[in-house]
Amino acid sequence: MPREAEPSANEKAFLLKALQDEQIRLDGREFDQYRPLELTFGDEYGVANVSLGKTKILAKASAEVTVPFADRPLDGIFTIATELSPMAAPHFEVNRPTETEVLLSRLLEKTVRRSGALDTESLCLVAGQKCWSVRVDVHVLSHDGNLTDAACFAVVAALRHFRKPDTSMENGVLTVYTPAEREPVPLGWLHSPFCVTWSFFGDEGETALLDADWIEEQVRVASVTISLNRHGEICQVAKLGGVPVEAVALLQCTSVALTKVKEFSTYLDGKLAEDAKRRDKGGFLAELRAENDRVVG
């Protein structure tokens, strides 16, 4: 397996000196500042492109009718699949999950699926027989640090943007309608959790940075990922090894994380409203109005 490239000793020393002695980051950001976040939606429902600086993520949601699990007959199925290919970074290999990919999958699973963000009961069609299986595929296009926050934002955006086909049940027969027959319907969404990752530097982790880029991730001594929604409800806190972090510092990080999550939520709501307006202007509703105009004429 190819090894991940590492910054040189001079680069590490220069970065640490800038952070601890000069109190500045190499890219000029504040310690609690994110890189520019950009979100665009595809022509299909459920496709989200997210850019966090040079880190780029593509998330695509899809749904199909399947059989529910035997122990959860009244729930639908929801899964998240991640893919880190050599296109994102040379040390990633196809079909050979690295530690980074495994940790990313687990964090997304805990943040989005286990927190109950998606109402899986609304995915049930026929109890114990048929349900919707919703799947989100996360593709990392470019890796320049902080995959977790970018991927989580992309997953939430794709799910909130996604529309599944409408269905009806008559005399025990399930009918799935095409978009031309009935307007697709959104998923049952309960809350929007986002990840905020802090990185710690110094011998005792006394310096905390938000949204570390790739070179900062190579030098940090610990990291903490806090998942929460805009209401301040914490979904999970993940600290995977490294030096200990003081409780007071963790509380301060959580307070700042709540502010950032509120900004994420507002930004996503605005982008969804823009996309809905764009689609309504020349989309399915416009076609119906044009058809009605022809009938009246």
Short mmCIF file of N, CA, C and O in Angstrom, two decimals, residues 18-98:
data_model
loop_
_atom_site.label_atom_id
_atom_site.label_comp_id
_atom_site.label_asym_id
_atom_site.label_seq_id
_atom_site.Cartn_x
_atom_site.Cartn_y
_atom_site.Cartn_z
N ALA A 18 4.99 29.22 13.59
CA ALA A 18 4.01 30.24 13.21
C ALA A 18 2.78 30.19 14.12
O ALA A 18 2.25 31.23 14.54
N LEU A 19 2.34 28.98 14.46
CA LEU A 19 1.15 28.84 15.28
C LEU A 19 1.39 29.26 16.73
O LEU A 19 0.60 30.01 17.32
N GLN A 20 2.49 28.79 17.31
CA GLN A 20 2.70 28.97 18.74
C GLN A 20 3.39 30.28 19.09
O GLN A 20 3.07 30.89 20.10
N ASP A 21 4.33 30.71 18.26
CA ASP A 21 5.07 31.93 18.57
C ASP A 21 4.43 33.18 17.95
O ASP A 21 4.31 34.22 18.60
N GLU A 22 4.02 33.06 16.68
CA GLU A 22 3.48 34.22 15.97
C GLU A 22 1.96 34.29 16.00
O GLU A 22 1.37 35.30 15.62
N GLN A 23 1.30 33.18 16.43
CA GLN A 23 -0.16 33.13 16.48
C GLN A 23 -0.82 33.39 15.12
O GLN A 23 -1.82 34.11 15.02
N ILE A 24 -0.22 32.84 14.07
CA ILE A 24 -0.81 32.99 12.73
C ILE A 24 -0.80 31.63 12.03
O ILE A 24 0.01 30.75 12.33
N ARG A 25 -1.75 31.46 11.10
CA ARG A 25 -1.80 30.26 10.28
C ARG A 25 -1.17 30.55 8.93
O ARG A 25 -1.12 31.70 8.47
N LEU A 26 -0.70 29.51 8.28
CA LEU A 26 0.03 29.70 7.02
C LEU A 26 -0.85 30.32 5.94
O LEU A 26 -0.34 31.04 5.06
N ASP A 27 -2.16 30.04 5.96
CA ASP A 27 -3.04 30.61 4.93
C ASP A 27 -3.70 31.91 5.38
O ASP A 27 -4.57 32.45 4.67
N GLY A 28 -3.31 32.42 6.55
CA GLY A 28 -3.80 33.72 6.99
C GLY A 28 -5.15 33.70 7.69
O GLY A 28 -5.66 34.76 8.09
N ARG A 29 -5.75 32.53 7.90
CA ARG A 29 -7.05 32.47 8.56
C ARG A 29 -6.93 32.67 10.06
O ARG A 29 -5.86 32.44 10.64
N GLU A 30 -8.06 33.04 10.68
CA GLU A 30 -8.12 33.04 12.13
C GLU A 30 -8.15 31.60 12.63
O GLU A 30 -8.46 30.68 11.89
N PHE A 31 -7.85 31.41 13.91
CA PHE A 31 -7.82 30.05 14.47
C PHE A 31 -9.19 29.37 14.42
O PHE A 31 -9.27 28.14 14.33
N ASP A 32 -10.28 30.16 14.49
CA ASP A 32 -11.63 29.59 14.49
C ASP A 32 -12.37 29.89 13.19
O ASP A 32 -13.59 30.05 13.18
N GLN A 33 -11.64 29.96 12.09
CA GLN A 33 -12.24 30.31 10.80
C GLN A 33 -12.16 29.14 9.83
O GLN A 33 -11.13 28.48 9.71
N TYR A 34 -13.27 28.89 9.13
CA TYR A 34 -13.31 27.87 8.09
C TYR A 34 -12.77 28.42 6.77
O TYR A 34 -12.81 29.63 6.53
N ARG A 35 -12.32 27.52 5.93
CA ARG A 35 -12.01 27.90 4.56
C ARG A 35 -13.32 28.19 3.82
O ARG A 35 -14.39 27.80 4.29
N PRO A 36 -13.27 28.85 2.65
CA PRO A 36 -14.51 29.16 1.92
C PRO A 36 -15.30 27.88 1.61
O PRO A 36 -14.76 26.92 1.07
N LEU A 37 -16.59 27.89 1.96
CA LEU A 37 -17.48 26.75 1.73
C LEU A 37 -18.39 27.06 0.56
O LEU A 37 -19.05 28.11 0.53
N GLU A 38 -18.42 26.15 -0.41
CA GLU A 38 -19.28 26.33 -1.58
C GLU A 38 -20.11 25.08 -1.80
O GLU A 38 -19.60 23.96 -1.66
N LEU A 39 -21.38 25.27 -2.14
CA LEU A 39 -22.30 24.16 -2.39
C LEU A 39 -23.05 24.40 -3.68
O LEU A 39 -23.60 25.48 -3.90
N THR A 40 -23.05 23.40 -4.55
CA THR A 40 -23.84 23.44 -5.78
C THR A 40 -24.61 22.13 -5.91
O THR A 40 -24.12 21.07 -5.50
N PHE A 41 -25.81 22.22 -6.47
CA PHE A 41 -26.63 21.04 -6.69
C PHE A 41 -26.61 20.66 -8.17
O PHE A 41 -26.50 21.52 -9.04
N GLY A 42 -26.72 19.35 -8.44
CA GLY A 42 -26.73 18.87 -9.81
C GLY A 42 -28.11 19.02 -10.43
O GLY A 42 -29.07 19.48 -9.81
N ASP A 43 -28.22 18.60 -11.70
CA ASP A 43 -29.51 18.67 -12.39
C ASP A 43 -30.50 17.67 -11.80
O ASP A 43 -31.70 17.92 -11.79
N GLU A 44 -29.99 16.53 -11.30
CA GLU A 44 -30.85 15.55 -10.66
C GLU A 44 -31.03 15.90 -9.19
O GLU A 44 -30.17 16.52 -8.57
N TYR A 45 -32.15 15.45 -8.63
CA TYR A 45 -32.35 15.62 -7.20
C TYR A 45 -31.38 14.72 -6.43
O TYR A 45 -31.16 13.58 -6.80
N GLY A 46 -30.81 15.26 -5.36
CA GLY A 46 -29.97 14.44 -4.49
C GLY A 46 -28.50 14.44 -4.84
O GLY A 46 -27.75 13.63 -4.29
N VAL A 47 -28.04 15.33 -5.71
CA VAL A 47 -26.63 15.42 -6.07
C VAL A 47 -26.08 16.73 -5.52
O VAL A 47 -26.56 17.81 -5.89
N ALA A 48 -25.08 16.63 -4.64
CA ALA A 48 -24.50 17.81 -4.00
C ALA A 48 -23.00 17.83 -4.19
O ALA A 48 -22.32 16.83 -3.90
N ASN A 49 -22.48 18.95 -4.67
CA ASN A 49 -21.03 19.17 -4.79
C ASN A 49 -20.61 20.18 -3.74
O ASN A 49 -21.13 21.30 -3.71
N VAL A 50 -19.68 19.78 -2.88
CA VAL A 50 -19.24 20.64 -1.79
C VAL A 50 -17.74 20.89 -1.93
O VAL A 50 -16.96 19.95 -2.13
N SER A 51 -17.35 22.13 -1.80
CA SER A 51 -15.93 22.52 -1.80
C SER A 51 -15.63 23.24 -0.50
O SER A 51 -16.29 24.24 -0.18
N LEU A 52 -14.66 22.73 0.24
CA LEU A 52 -14.18 23.38 1.45
C LEU A 52 -12.70 23.67 1.22
O LEU A 52 -11.84 22.82 1.45
N GLY A 53 -12.42 24.89 0.75
CA GLY A 53 -11.07 25.17 0.29
C GLY A 53 -10.77 24.31 -0.92
O GLY A 53 -11.51 24.30 -1.91
N LYS A 54 -9.68 23.53 -0.85
CA LYS A 54 -9.32 22.63 -1.95
C LYS A 54 -9.86 21.21 -1.74
O LYS A 54 -9.63 20.34 -2.59
N THR A 55 -10.54 20.98 -0.64
CA THR A 55 -11.19 19.68 -0.41
C THR A 55 -12.53 19.67 -1.11
O THR A 55 -13.37 20.55 -0.87
N LYS A 56 -12.73 18.68 -1.98
CA LYS A 56 -13.96 18.63 -2.77
C LYS A 56 -14.63 17.27 -2.57
O LYS A 56 -13.99 16.23 -2.67
N ILE A 57 -15.94 17.31 -2.34
CA ILE A 57 -16.75 16.12 -2.06
C ILE A 57 -17.97 16.11 -2.98
O ILE A 57 -18.60 17.15 -3.19
N LEU A 58 -18.29 14.94 -3.51
CA LEU A 58 -19.52 14.75 -4.28
C LEU A 58 -20.37 13.71 -3.56
O LEU A 58 -19.92 12.60 -3.29
N ALA A 59 -21.61 14.06 -3.22
CA ALA A 59 -22.53 13.14 -2.56
C ALA A 59 -23.76 12.97 -3.44
O ALA A 59 -24.30 13.95 -3.97
N LYS A 60 -24.19 11.71 -3.61
CA LYS A 60 -25.35 11.42 -4.45
C LYS A 60 -26.29 10.49 -3.69
O LYS A 60 -25.90 9.41 -3.26
N ALA A 61 -27.53 10.91 -3.53
CA ALA A 61 -28.54 10.11 -2.85
C ALA A 61 -29.40 9.38 -3.88
O ALA A 61 -29.69 9.92 -4.95
N SER A 62 -29.80 8.17 -3.55
CA SER A 62 -30.65 7.37 -4.43
C SER A 62 -31.58 6.53 -3.56
O SER A 62 -31.36 6.36 -2.36
N ALA A 63 -32.64 6.00 -4.17
CA ALA A 63 -33.61 5.20 -3.43
C ALA A 63 -34.17 4.11 -4.32
O ALA A 63 -34.34 4.31 -5.53
N GLU A 64 -34.44 2.96 -3.72
CA GLU A 64 -35.06 1.85 -4.43
C GLU A 64 -35.97 1.09 -3.46
O GLU A 64 -35.77 1.14 -2.25
N VAL A 65 -36.96 0.40 -4.01
CA VAL A 65 -37.88 -0.38 -3.19
C VAL A 65 -37.26 -1.74 -2.90
O VAL A 65 -36.79 -2.42 -3.82
N THR A 66 -37.26 -2.13 -1.63
CA THR A 66 -36.66 -3.40 -1.24
C THR A 66 -37.44 -3.98 -0.06
O THR A 66 -38.49 -3.45 0.34
N VAL A 67 -36.92 -5.06 0.52
CA VAL A 67 -37.55 -5.73 1.67
C VAL A 67 -36.89 -5.22 2.95
O VAL A 67 -35.66 -5.20 3.04
N PRO A 68 -37.67 -4.83 3.96
CA PRO A 68 -37.06 -4.33 5.21
C PRO A 68 -36.39 -5.45 5.99
O PRO A 68 -36.64 -6.64 5.75
N PHE A 69 -35.53 -5.05 6.93
CA PHE A 69 -34.88 -6.03 7.79
C PHE A 69 -35.93 -6.72 8.66
O PHE A 69 -36.91 -6.10 9.09
N ALA A 70 -35.69 -8.00 8.95
CA ALA A 70 -36.68 -8.79 9.71
C ALA A 70 -36.89 -8.23 11.11
O ALA A 70 -38.01 -8.28 11.64
N ASP A 71 -35.85 -7.68 11.73
CA ASP A 71 -35.99 -7.16 13.09
C ASP A 71 -36.51 -5.72 13.12
O ASP A 71 -36.79 -5.19 14.19
N ARG A 72 -36.63 -5.07 11.95
CA ARG A 72 -37.18 -3.71 11.87
C ARG A 72 -38.22 -3.66 10.76
O ARG A 72 -38.02 -2.99 9.74
N PRO A 73 -39.35 -4.36 10.92
CA PRO A 73 -40.32 -4.46 9.81
C PRO A 73 -41.03 -3.16 9.48
O PRO A 73 -41.61 -3.03 8.40
N LEU A 74 -41.03 -2.20 10.40
CA LEU A 74 -41.75 -0.94 10.19
C LEU A 74 -40.82 0.19 9.76
O LEU A 74 -41.28 1.33 9.63
N ASP A 75 -39.54 -0.09 9.57
CA ASP A 75 -38.56 0.93 9.20
C ASP A 75 -38.02 0.68 7.80
O ASP A 75 -37.92 -0.47 7.36
N GLY A 76 -37.67 1.77 7.14
CA GLY A 76 -36.95 1.65 5.89
C GLY A 76 -35.47 1.44 6.15
O GLY A 76 -35.03 1.26 7.29
N ILE A 77 -34.67 1.46 5.09
CA ILE A 77 -33.23 1.21 5.19
C ILE A 77 -32.48 2.46 4.75
O ILE A 77 -32.83 3.08 3.74
N PHE A 78 -31.48 2.83 5.51
CA PHE A 78 -30.67 4.01 5.19
C PHE A 78 -29.20 3.66 5.37
O PHE A 78 -28.79 3.21 6.45
N THR A 79 -28.40 3.84 4.33
CA THR A 79 -26.98 3.52 4.38
C THR A 79 -26.16 4.65 3.77
O THR A 79 -26.64 5.39 2.90
N ILE A 80 -24.91 4.75 4.23
CA ILE A 80 -23.96 5.73 3.70
C ILE A 80 -22.71 4.97 3.26
O ILE A 80 -22.15 4.19 4.03
N ALA A 81 -22.30 5.16 2.01
CA ALA A 81 -21.11 4.49 1.47
C ALA A 81 -20.10 5.55 1.07
O ALA A 81 -20.43 6.52 0.38
N THR A 82 -18.85 5.39 1.52
CA THR A 82 -17.80 6.34 1.20
C THR A 82 -16.78 5.71 0.25
O THR A 82 -16.54 4.49 0.30
N GLU A 83 -16.20 6.52 -0.59
CA GLU A 83 -15.18 6.04 -1.53
C GLU A 83 -14.05 7.06 -1.60
O GLU A 83 -14.27 8.23 -1.94
N LEU A 84 -12.86 6.61 -1.27
CA LEU A 84 -11.66 7.42 -1.40
C LEU A 84 -10.78 6.78 -2.46
O LEU A 84 -10.17 5.74 -2.22
N SER A 85 -10.75 7.37 -3.62
CA SER A 85 -10.02 6.80 -4.74
C SER A 85 -8.67 7.50 -4.91
O SER A 85 -8.42 8.54 -4.30
N PRO A 86 -7.79 6.95 -5.74
CA PRO A 86 -6.50 7.61 -5.98
C PRO A 86 -6.63 9.00 -6.58
O PRO A 86 -5.68 9.77 -6.56
N MET A 87 -7.81 9.33 -7.12
CA MET A 87 -8.02 10.67 -7.64
C MET A 87 -7.97 11.71 -6.53
O MET A 87 -7.54 12.85 -6.75
N ALA A 88 -8.39 11.32 -5.32
CA ALA A 88 -8.39 12.26 -4.20
C ALA A 88 -6.98 12.47 -3.65
O ALA A 88 -6.59 13.58 -3.31
N ALA A 89 -6.22 11.38 -3.53
CA ALA A 89 -4.84 11.43 -3.04
C ALA A 89 -4.14 10.16 -3.49
O ALA A 89 -4.76 9.09 -3.56
N PRO A 90 -2.85 10.23 -3.80
CA PRO A 90 -2.15 9.06 -4.36
C PRO A 90 -2.11 7.85 -3.44
O PRO A 90 -2.02 6.72 -3.92
N HIS A 91 -2.19 8.04 -2.11
CA HIS A 91 -2.04 6.90 -1.22
C HIS A 91 -3.34 6.13 -1.03
O HIS A 91 -3.35 5.10 -0.36
N PHE A 92 -4.45 6.61 -1.59
CA PHE A 92 -5.70 5.86 -1.53
C PHE A 92 -5.73 4.83 -2.65
O PHE A 92 -5.27 5.11 -3.77
N GLU A 93 -6.30 3.65 -2.37
CA GLU A 93 -6.40 2.60 -3.37
C GLU A 93 -7.84 2.12 -3.48
O GLU A 93 -8.59 2.11 -2.48
N VAL A 94 -8.25 1.72 -4.68
CA VAL A 94 -9.60 1.24 -4.91
C VAL A 94 -9.79 -0.11 -4.21
O VAL A 94 -8.92 -0.99 -4.29
N ASN A 95 -10.93 -0.25 -3.52
CA ASN A 95 -11.31 -1.50 -2.84
C ASN A 95 -10.34 -1.90 -1.71
O ASN A 95 -10.32 -3.06 -1.31
N ARG A 96 -9.53 -0.96 -1.24
CA ARG A 96 -8.66 -1.22 -0.09
C ARG A 96 -8.83 -0.06 0.90
O ARG A 96 -8.07 0.91 0.87
N PRO A 97 -9.83 -0.17 1.77
CA PRO A 97 -10.13 0.93 2.69
C PRO A 97 -8.95 1.24 3.61
O PRO A 97 -8.38 0.34 4.22
N THR A 98 -8.61 2.50 3.71
CA THR A 98 -7.58 2.94 4.64
C THR A 98 -8.24 3.31 5.98
O THR A 98 -9.46 3.32 6.11
#
